[in-house]
Amino acid sequence: MTVRRTTGGGSVLRPRVTEAIVSAAFAELAASGYARLSMEAVARRAGVGKAALYRRWSSKEQMLADLIRQAVADTLPPAPATGAFRSDLRELLGALRDQVAAPVVSAVVPTLLAELRHTPALAEVLQTDVAGPRREVGVQMLRAAIARGDLPPSVDVDLAVDLLIAPLLFRVLVTGAACDDPYLDTLAAAVEAAVRATA
């Protein structure tokens, strides 16, 4: 997970300090969970003074929201364009699997999801900057399949997007089960059948 070298407060951190804070914040989140994470612990792990954090963020909520926003800014998978819905779907599932199975992501996402109802800034960034753009990729893929005649126009696009994304996220982030290529092949076939059933 990489983050651009600017902060929400507009100040520019020295590159080494930036990388140290980013690594420390996500490592501390993975190790301690959101509730136990503190600005002091992040500063200590990063080897910087607390002032380096508080000059830019007033709270851990603001800090993590900003770092997550920056971390996902350049990781949106493009809408697949293989020319067929099944292969588009398989390509999208592979791209999403590779993202959510990354060690840092799989370690921090569950604790972030647990905070959505209680932490508005995190809920906003996860919905607006993480989930929203990825759902839009799914919408684009579905609409392209409908336009080609691969799917009927009566497909429930909103429900279909849920079906594209939710099973994979549940398997990787909740159960921690294997998600290898043969599994994705089977999942793609199952999701395609489920999407067609929404018509």
PDB file of C-alpha atoms in Angstrom:
ATOM      1  CA  MET A   1       0.000   0.000   0.000  1.00  0.00           C
ATOM      2  CA  THR A   2       1.623   3.239  -1.106  1.00  0.00           C
ATOM      3  CA  VAL A   3       0.635   6.775  -0.274  1.00  0.00           C
ATOM      4  CA  ARG A   4       1.358  10.037  -2.046  1.00  0.00           C
ATOM      5  CA  ARG A   5       3.719  12.316  -0.237  1.00  0.00           C
ATOM      6  CA  THR A   6       1.268  15.032   0.667  1.00  0.00           C
ATOM      7  CA  THR A   7      -1.106  15.315   3.566  1.00  0.00           C
ATOM      8  CA  GLY A   8      -4.638  16.533   3.967  1.00  0.00           C
ATOM      9  CA  GLY A   9      -3.392  19.584   5.848  1.00  0.00           C
ATOM     10  CA  GLY A  10      -1.476  20.783   2.827  1.00  0.00           C
ATOM     11  CA  SER A  11       1.946  20.495   4.447  1.00  0.00           C
ATOM     12  CA  VAL A  12       4.574  18.465   2.648  1.00  0.00           C
ATOM     13  CA  LEU A  13       6.411  15.887   4.685  1.00  0.00           C
ATOM     14  CA  ARG A  14       9.984  14.913   3.970  1.00  0.00           C
ATOM     15  CA  PRO A  15       9.842  11.657   1.971  1.00  0.00           C
ATOM     16  CA  ARG A  16      11.474   9.503   4.655  1.00  0.00           C
ATOM     17  CA  VAL A  17       9.186  10.874   7.340  1.00  0.00           C
ATOM     18  CA  THR A  18       6.169  10.320   5.100  1.00  0.00           C
ATOM     19  CA  GLU A  19       7.048   6.701   4.437  1.00  0.00           C
ATOM     20  CA  ALA A  20       7.795   6.112   8.103  1.00  0.00           C
ATOM     21  CA  ILE A  21       4.434   7.524   9.207  1.00  0.00           C
ATOM     22  CA  VAL A  22       2.488   5.648   6.540  1.00  0.00           C
ATOM     23  CA  SER A  23       4.146   2.332   7.368  1.00  0.00           C
ATOM     24  CA  ALA A  24       3.751   2.926  11.084  1.00  0.00           C
ATOM     25  CA  ALA A  25       0.077   3.906  10.858  1.00  0.00           C
ATOM     26  CA  PHE A  26      -0.964   0.834   8.914  1.00  0.00           C
ATOM     27  CA  ALA A  27       1.303  -1.489  10.910  1.00  0.00           C
ATOM     28  CA  GLU A  28      -0.110  -0.138  14.178  1.00  0.00           C
ATOM     29  CA  LEU A  29      -3.655  -0.472  12.856  1.00  0.00           C
ATOM     30  CA  ALA A  30      -3.023  -4.082  11.845  1.00  0.00           C
ATOM     31  CA  ALA A  31      -1.395  -4.907  15.185  1.00  0.00           C
ATOM     32  CA  SER A  32      -3.701  -3.072  17.571  1.00  0.00           C
ATOM     33  CA  GLY A  33      -6.989  -2.465  15.774  1.00  0.00           C
ATOM     34  CA  TYR A  34      -8.646   0.909  15.451  1.00  0.00           C
ATOM     35  CA  ALA A  35      -9.900   1.211  19.027  1.00  0.00           C
ATOM     36  CA  ARG A  36      -6.450   0.754  20.561  1.00  0.00           C
ATOM     37  CA  LEU A  37      -4.502   2.699  17.952  1.00  0.00           C
ATOM     38  CA  SER A  38      -3.118   6.030  19.161  1.00  0.00           C
ATOM     39  CA  MET A  39      -1.261   8.898  17.562  1.00  0.00           C
ATOM     40  CA  GLU A  40       1.452   8.417  20.161  1.00  0.00           C
ATOM     41  CA  ALA A  41       1.939   4.773  19.184  1.00  0.00           C
ATOM     42  CA  VAL A  42       2.156   5.674  15.494  1.00  0.00           C
ATOM     43  CA  ALA A  43       4.723   8.383  16.216  1.00  0.00           C
ATOM     44  CA  ARG A  44       6.764   6.013  18.378  1.00  0.00           C
ATOM     45  CA  ARG A  45       6.700   3.267  15.729  1.00  0.00           C
ATOM     46  CA  ALA A  46       7.637   5.780  13.013  1.00  0.00           C
ATOM     47  CA  GLY A  47      10.485   7.199  15.067  1.00  0.00           C
ATOM     48  CA  VAL A  48       9.160  10.749  14.885  1.00  0.00           C
ATOM     49  CA  GLY A  49       7.827  13.209  17.411  1.00  0.00           C
ATOM     50  CA  LYS A  50       4.090  13.469  18.022  1.00  0.00           C
ATOM     51  CA  ALA A  51       4.208  17.014  16.648  1.00  0.00           C
ATOM     52  CA  ALA A  52       4.962  15.601  13.185  1.00  0.00           C
ATOM     53  CA  LEU A  53       1.518  14.003  13.244  1.00  0.00           C
ATOM     54  CA  TYR A  54      -0.475  16.654  15.115  1.00  0.00           C
ATOM     55  CA  ARG A  55       0.736  19.441  12.834  1.00  0.00           C
ATOM     56  CA  ARG A  56      -1.126  17.696  10.025  1.00  0.00           C
ATOM     57  CA  TRP A  57      -3.957  15.728  11.609  1.00  0.00           C
ATOM     58  CA  SER A  58      -5.981  16.577  14.689  1.00  0.00           C
ATOM     59  CA  SER A  59      -6.942  12.968  15.417  1.00  0.00           C
ATOM     60  CA  LYS A  60      -6.265   9.375  14.470  1.00  0.00           C
ATOM     61  CA  GLU A  61      -9.616   9.346  12.665  1.00  0.00           C
ATOM     62  CA  GLN A  62      -8.556  12.214  10.414  1.00  0.00           C
ATOM     63  CA  MET A  63      -5.090  10.726   9.918  1.00  0.00           C
ATOM     64  CA  LEU A  64      -6.328   7.309   8.848  1.00  0.00           C
ATOM     65  CA  ALA A  65      -9.047   8.730   6.609  1.00  0.00           C
ATOM     66  CA  ASP A  66      -6.443  10.850   4.829  1.00  0.00           C
ATOM     67  CA  LEU A  67      -3.919   8.010   4.499  1.00  0.00           C
ATOM     68  CA  ILE A  68      -6.539   5.573   3.212  1.00  0.00           C
ATOM     69  CA  ARG A  69      -7.783   8.116   0.683  1.00  0.00           C
ATOM     70  CA  GLN A  70      -4.260   8.629  -0.617  1.00  0.00           C
ATOM     71  CA  ALA A  71      -3.421   4.918  -0.552  1.00  0.00           C
ATOM     72  CA  VAL A  72      -6.311   3.934  -2.816  1.00  0.00           C
ATOM     73  CA  ALA A  73      -6.063   6.905  -5.165  1.00  0.00           C
ATOM     74  CA  ASP A  74      -4.016   5.044  -7.786  1.00  0.00           C
ATOM     75  CA  THR A  75      -5.272   1.494  -7.252  1.00  0.00           C
ATOM     76  CA  LEU A  76      -8.645   1.539  -9.016  1.00  0.00           C
ATOM     77  CA  PRO A  77      -8.762  -1.339 -11.496  1.00  0.00           C
ATOM     78  CA  PRO A  78      -9.834  -0.312 -15.007  1.00  0.00           C
ATOM     79  CA  ALA A  79     -13.138  -1.626 -16.314  1.00  0.00           C
ATOM     80  CA  PRO A  80     -12.236  -4.857 -18.157  1.00  0.00           C
ATOM     81  CA  ALA A  81     -12.812  -4.807 -21.899  1.00  0.00           C
ATOM     82  CA  THR A  82     -12.149  -8.342 -23.127  1.00  0.00           C
ATOM     83  CA  GLY A  83     -15.263  -8.389 -25.290  1.00  0.00           C
ATOM     84  CA  ALA A  84     -17.169 -11.014 -23.292  1.00  0.00           C
ATOM     85  CA  PHE A  85     -18.906 -10.764 -19.924  1.00  0.00           C
ATOM     86  CA  ARG A  86     -17.444 -13.970 -18.438  1.00  0.00           C
ATOM     87  CA  SER A  87     -13.849 -13.001 -19.235  1.00  0.00           C
ATOM     88  CA  ASP A  88     -14.477  -9.408 -18.122  1.00  0.00           C
ATOM     89  CA  LEU A  89     -15.832 -10.746 -14.849  1.00  0.00           C
ATOM     90  CA  ARG A  90     -12.906 -13.097 -14.360  1.00  0.00           C
ATOM     91  CA  GLU A  91     -10.433 -10.268 -14.998  1.00  0.00           C
ATOM     92  CA  LEU A  92     -12.180  -7.978 -12.514  1.00  0.00           C
ATOM     93  CA  LEU A  93     -12.295 -10.692  -9.854  1.00  0.00           C
ATOM     94  CA  GLY A  94      -8.577 -11.309 -10.295  1.00  0.00           C
ATOM     95  CA  ALA A  95      -7.745  -7.620  -9.928  1.00  0.00           C
ATOM     96  CA  LEU A  96      -9.898  -7.241  -6.814  1.00  0.00           C
ATOM     97  CA  ARG A  97      -8.499 -10.459  -5.308  1.00  0.00           C
ATOM     98  CA  ASP A  98      -4.956  -9.214  -5.737  1.00  0.00           C
ATOM     99  CA  GLN A  99      -5.824  -5.937  -4.026  1.00  0.00           C
ATOM    100  CA  VAL A 100      -7.741  -7.234  -1.024  1.00  0.00           C
ATOM    101  CA  ALA A 101      -5.423 -10.210  -0.475  1.00  0.00           C
ATOM    102  CA  ALA A 102      -2.400  -7.938  -0.036  1.00  0.00           C
ATOM    103  CA  PRO A 103      -1.144  -8.491   3.537  1.00  0.00           C
ATOM    104  CA  VAL A 104      -1.634  -4.917   4.743  1.00  0.00           C
ATOM    105  CA  VAL A 105      -5.117  -4.654   3.226  1.00  0.00           C
ATOM    106  CA  SER A 106      -6.343  -7.975   4.582  1.00  0.00           C
ATOM    107  CA  ALA A 107      -4.975  -7.051   8.009  1.00  0.00           C
ATOM    108  CA  VAL A 108      -6.512  -3.583   8.307  1.00  0.00           C
ATOM    109  CA  VAL A 109      -9.806  -3.777   6.419  1.00  0.00           C
ATOM    110  CA  PRO A 110     -11.691  -5.929   8.970  1.00  0.00           C
ATOM    111  CA  THR A 111     -10.944  -3.507  11.799  1.00  0.00           C
ATOM    112  CA  LEU A 112     -11.942  -0.568   9.606  1.00  0.00           C
ATOM    113  CA  LEU A 113     -15.228  -2.208   8.650  1.00  0.00           C
ATOM    114  CA  ALA A 114     -16.006  -2.719  12.315  1.00  0.00           C
ATOM    115  CA  GLU A 115     -15.731   1.047  12.855  1.00  0.00           C
ATOM    116  CA  LEU A 116     -18.033   2.213  10.069  1.00  0.00           C
ATOM    117  CA  ARG A 117     -21.068   2.837  12.290  1.00  0.00           C
ATOM    118  CA  HIS A 118     -19.064   4.704  14.901  1.00  0.00           C
ATOM    119  CA  THR A 119     -16.475   6.684  12.930  1.00  0.00           C
ATOM    120  CA  PRO A 120     -17.992   9.009  10.305  1.00  0.00           C
ATOM    121  CA  ALA A 121     -14.736  10.054   8.630  1.00  0.00           C
ATOM    122  CA  LEU A 122     -13.711   6.447   8.040  1.00  0.00           C
ATOM    123  CA  ALA A 123     -17.184   5.534   6.811  1.00  0.00           C
ATOM    124  CA  GLU A 124     -17.081   8.405   4.338  1.00  0.00           C
ATOM    125  CA  VAL A 125     -13.663   7.572   2.932  1.00  0.00           C
ATOM    126  CA  LEU A 126     -14.428   3.860   2.611  1.00  0.00           C
ATOM    127  CA  GLN A 127     -17.728   4.515   0.881  1.00  0.00           C
ATOM    128  CA  THR A 128     -16.644   7.450  -1.290  1.00  0.00           C
ATOM    129  CA  ASP A 129     -13.031   6.638  -2.136  1.00  0.00           C
ATOM    130  CA  VAL A 130     -12.834   2.847  -1.817  1.00  0.00           C
ATOM    131  CA  ALA A 131     -16.210   1.190  -2.432  1.00  0.00           C
ATOM    132  CA  GLY A 132     -17.876   3.777  -4.661  1.00  0.00           C
ATOM    133  CA  PRO A 133     -15.302   3.875  -7.480  1.00  0.00           C
ATOM    134  CA  ARG A 134     -15.015   0.070  -7.510  1.00  0.00           C
ATOM    135  CA  ARG A 135     -18.773  -0.300  -7.741  1.00  0.00           C
ATOM    136  CA  GLU A 136     -18.721   2.121 -10.669  1.00  0.00           C
ATOM    137  CA  VAL A 137     -16.201  -0.123 -12.463  1.00  0.00           C
ATOM    138  CA  GLY A 138     -18.677  -2.975 -12.008  1.00  0.00           C
ATOM    139  CA  VAL A 139     -21.528  -0.830 -13.327  1.00  0.00           C
ATOM    140  CA  GLN A 140     -19.509   0.094 -16.408  1.00  0.00           C
ATOM    141  CA  MET A 141     -18.699  -3.553 -17.040  1.00  0.00           C
ATOM    142  CA  LEU A 142     -22.347  -4.600 -16.706  1.00  0.00           C
ATOM    143  CA  ARG A 143     -23.627  -1.822 -18.946  1.00  0.00           C
ATOM    144  CA  ALA A 144     -21.060  -2.723 -21.586  1.00  0.00           C
ATOM    145  CA  ALA A 145     -22.206  -6.367 -21.439  1.00  0.00           C
ATOM    146  CA  ILE A 146     -25.838  -5.274 -21.823  1.00  0.00           C
ATOM    147  CA  ALA A 147     -24.937  -3.038 -24.766  1.00  0.00           C
ATOM    148  CA  ARG A 148     -23.136  -5.959 -26.468  1.00  0.00           C
ATOM    149  CA  GLY A 149     -26.080  -8.256 -25.891  1.00  0.00           C
ATOM    150  CA  ASP A 150     -24.163 -10.499 -23.467  1.00  0.00           C
ATOM    151  CA  LEU A 151     -26.705  -9.734 -20.740  1.00  0.00           C
ATOM    152  CA  PRO A 152     -30.408  -8.897 -21.028  1.00  0.00           C
ATOM    153  CA  PRO A 153     -31.390  -5.244 -20.511  1.00  0.00           C
ATOM    154  CA  SER A 154     -33.605  -6.280 -17.596  1.00  0.00           C
ATOM    155  CA  VAL A 155     -30.622  -7.198 -15.395  1.00  0.00           C
ATOM    156  CA  ASP A 156     -30.841  -5.495 -11.990  1.00  0.00           C
ATOM    157  CA  VAL A 157     -27.546  -3.595 -12.217  1.00  0.00           C
ATOM    158  CA  ASP A 158     -27.438  -2.502  -8.574  1.00  0.00           C
ATOM    159  CA  LEU A 159     -27.994  -6.035  -7.287  1.00  0.00           C
ATOM    160  CA  ALA A 160     -25.630  -7.429  -9.904  1.00  0.00           C
ATOM    161  CA  VAL A 161     -22.802  -5.189  -8.673  1.00  0.00           C
ATOM    162  CA  ASP A 162     -23.317  -6.592  -5.169  1.00  0.00           C
ATOM    163  CA  LEU A 163     -23.002 -10.069  -6.621  1.00  0.00           C
ATOM    164  CA  LEU A 164     -19.800  -9.159  -8.458  1.00  0.00           C
ATOM    165  CA  ILE A 165     -18.006  -7.951  -5.359  1.00  0.00           C
ATOM    166  CA  ALA A 166     -19.478  -9.356  -2.143  1.00  0.00           C
ATOM    167  CA  PRO A 167     -18.632 -13.087  -2.416  1.00  0.00           C
ATOM    168  CA  LEU A 168     -14.969 -12.373  -3.078  1.00  0.00           C
ATOM    169  CA  LEU A 169     -14.660  -9.868  -0.236  1.00  0.00           C
ATOM    170  CA  PHE A 170     -16.398 -12.235   2.180  1.00  0.00           C
ATOM    171  CA  ARG A 171     -14.082 -15.105   1.309  1.00  0.00           C
ATOM    172  CA  VAL A 172     -10.854 -13.112   1.519  1.00  0.00           C
ATOM    173  CA  LEU A 173     -11.597 -10.701   4.364  1.00  0.00           C
ATOM    174  CA  VAL A 174     -13.991 -12.668   6.556  1.00  0.00           C
ATOM    175  CA  THR A 175     -13.228 -16.368   6.164  1.00  0.00           C
ATOM    176  CA  GLY A 176      -9.604 -16.037   5.079  1.00  0.00           C
ATOM    177  CA  ALA A 177     -10.075 -19.048   2.823  1.00  0.00           C
ATOM    178  CA  ALA A 178      -7.922 -19.710  -0.232  1.00  0.00           C
ATOM    179  CA  CYS A 179      -8.803 -17.695  -3.304  1.00  0.00           C
ATOM    180  CA  ASP A 180      -6.627 -19.168  -6.041  1.00  0.00           C
ATOM    181  CA  ASP A 181      -7.171 -18.971  -9.786  1.00  0.00           C
ATOM    182  CA  PRO A 182      -9.281 -22.150 -10.051  1.00  0.00           C
ATOM    183  CA  TYR A 183     -11.559 -20.780  -7.337  1.00  0.00           C
ATOM    184  CA  LEU A 184     -11.914 -17.502  -9.248  1.00  0.00           C
ATOM    185  CA  ASP A 185     -12.797 -19.441 -12.413  1.00  0.00           C
ATOM    186  CA  THR A 186     -15.589 -21.216 -10.532  1.00  0.00           C
ATOM    187  CA  LEU A 187     -16.690 -17.998  -8.851  1.00  0.00           C
ATOM    188  CA  ALA A 188     -16.875 -16.188 -12.188  1.00  0.00           C
ATOM    189  CA  ALA A 189     -19.189 -18.864 -13.568  1.00  0.00           C
ATOM    190  CA  ALA A 190     -21.379 -18.784 -10.455  1.00  0.00           C
ATOM    191  CA  VAL A 191     -21.579 -14.988 -10.383  1.00  0.00           C
ATOM    192  CA  GLU A 192     -22.461 -14.854 -14.074  1.00  0.00           C
ATOM    193  CA  ALA A 193     -25.353 -17.246 -13.455  1.00  0.00           C
ATOM    194  CA  ALA A 194     -26.490 -15.191 -10.468  1.00  0.00           C
ATOM    195  CA  VAL A 195     -26.329 -11.941 -12.446  1.00  0.00           C
ATOM    196  CA  ARG A 196     -28.444 -13.447 -15.210  1.00  0.00           C
ATOM    197  CA  ALA A 197     -30.958 -14.558 -12.588  1.00  0.00           C
ATOM    198  CA  THR A 198     -31.563 -10.928 -11.611  1.00  0.00           C
ATOM    199  CA  ALA A 199     -33.125 -10.190 -15.015  1.00  0.00           C
TER     200      ALA A 199
END
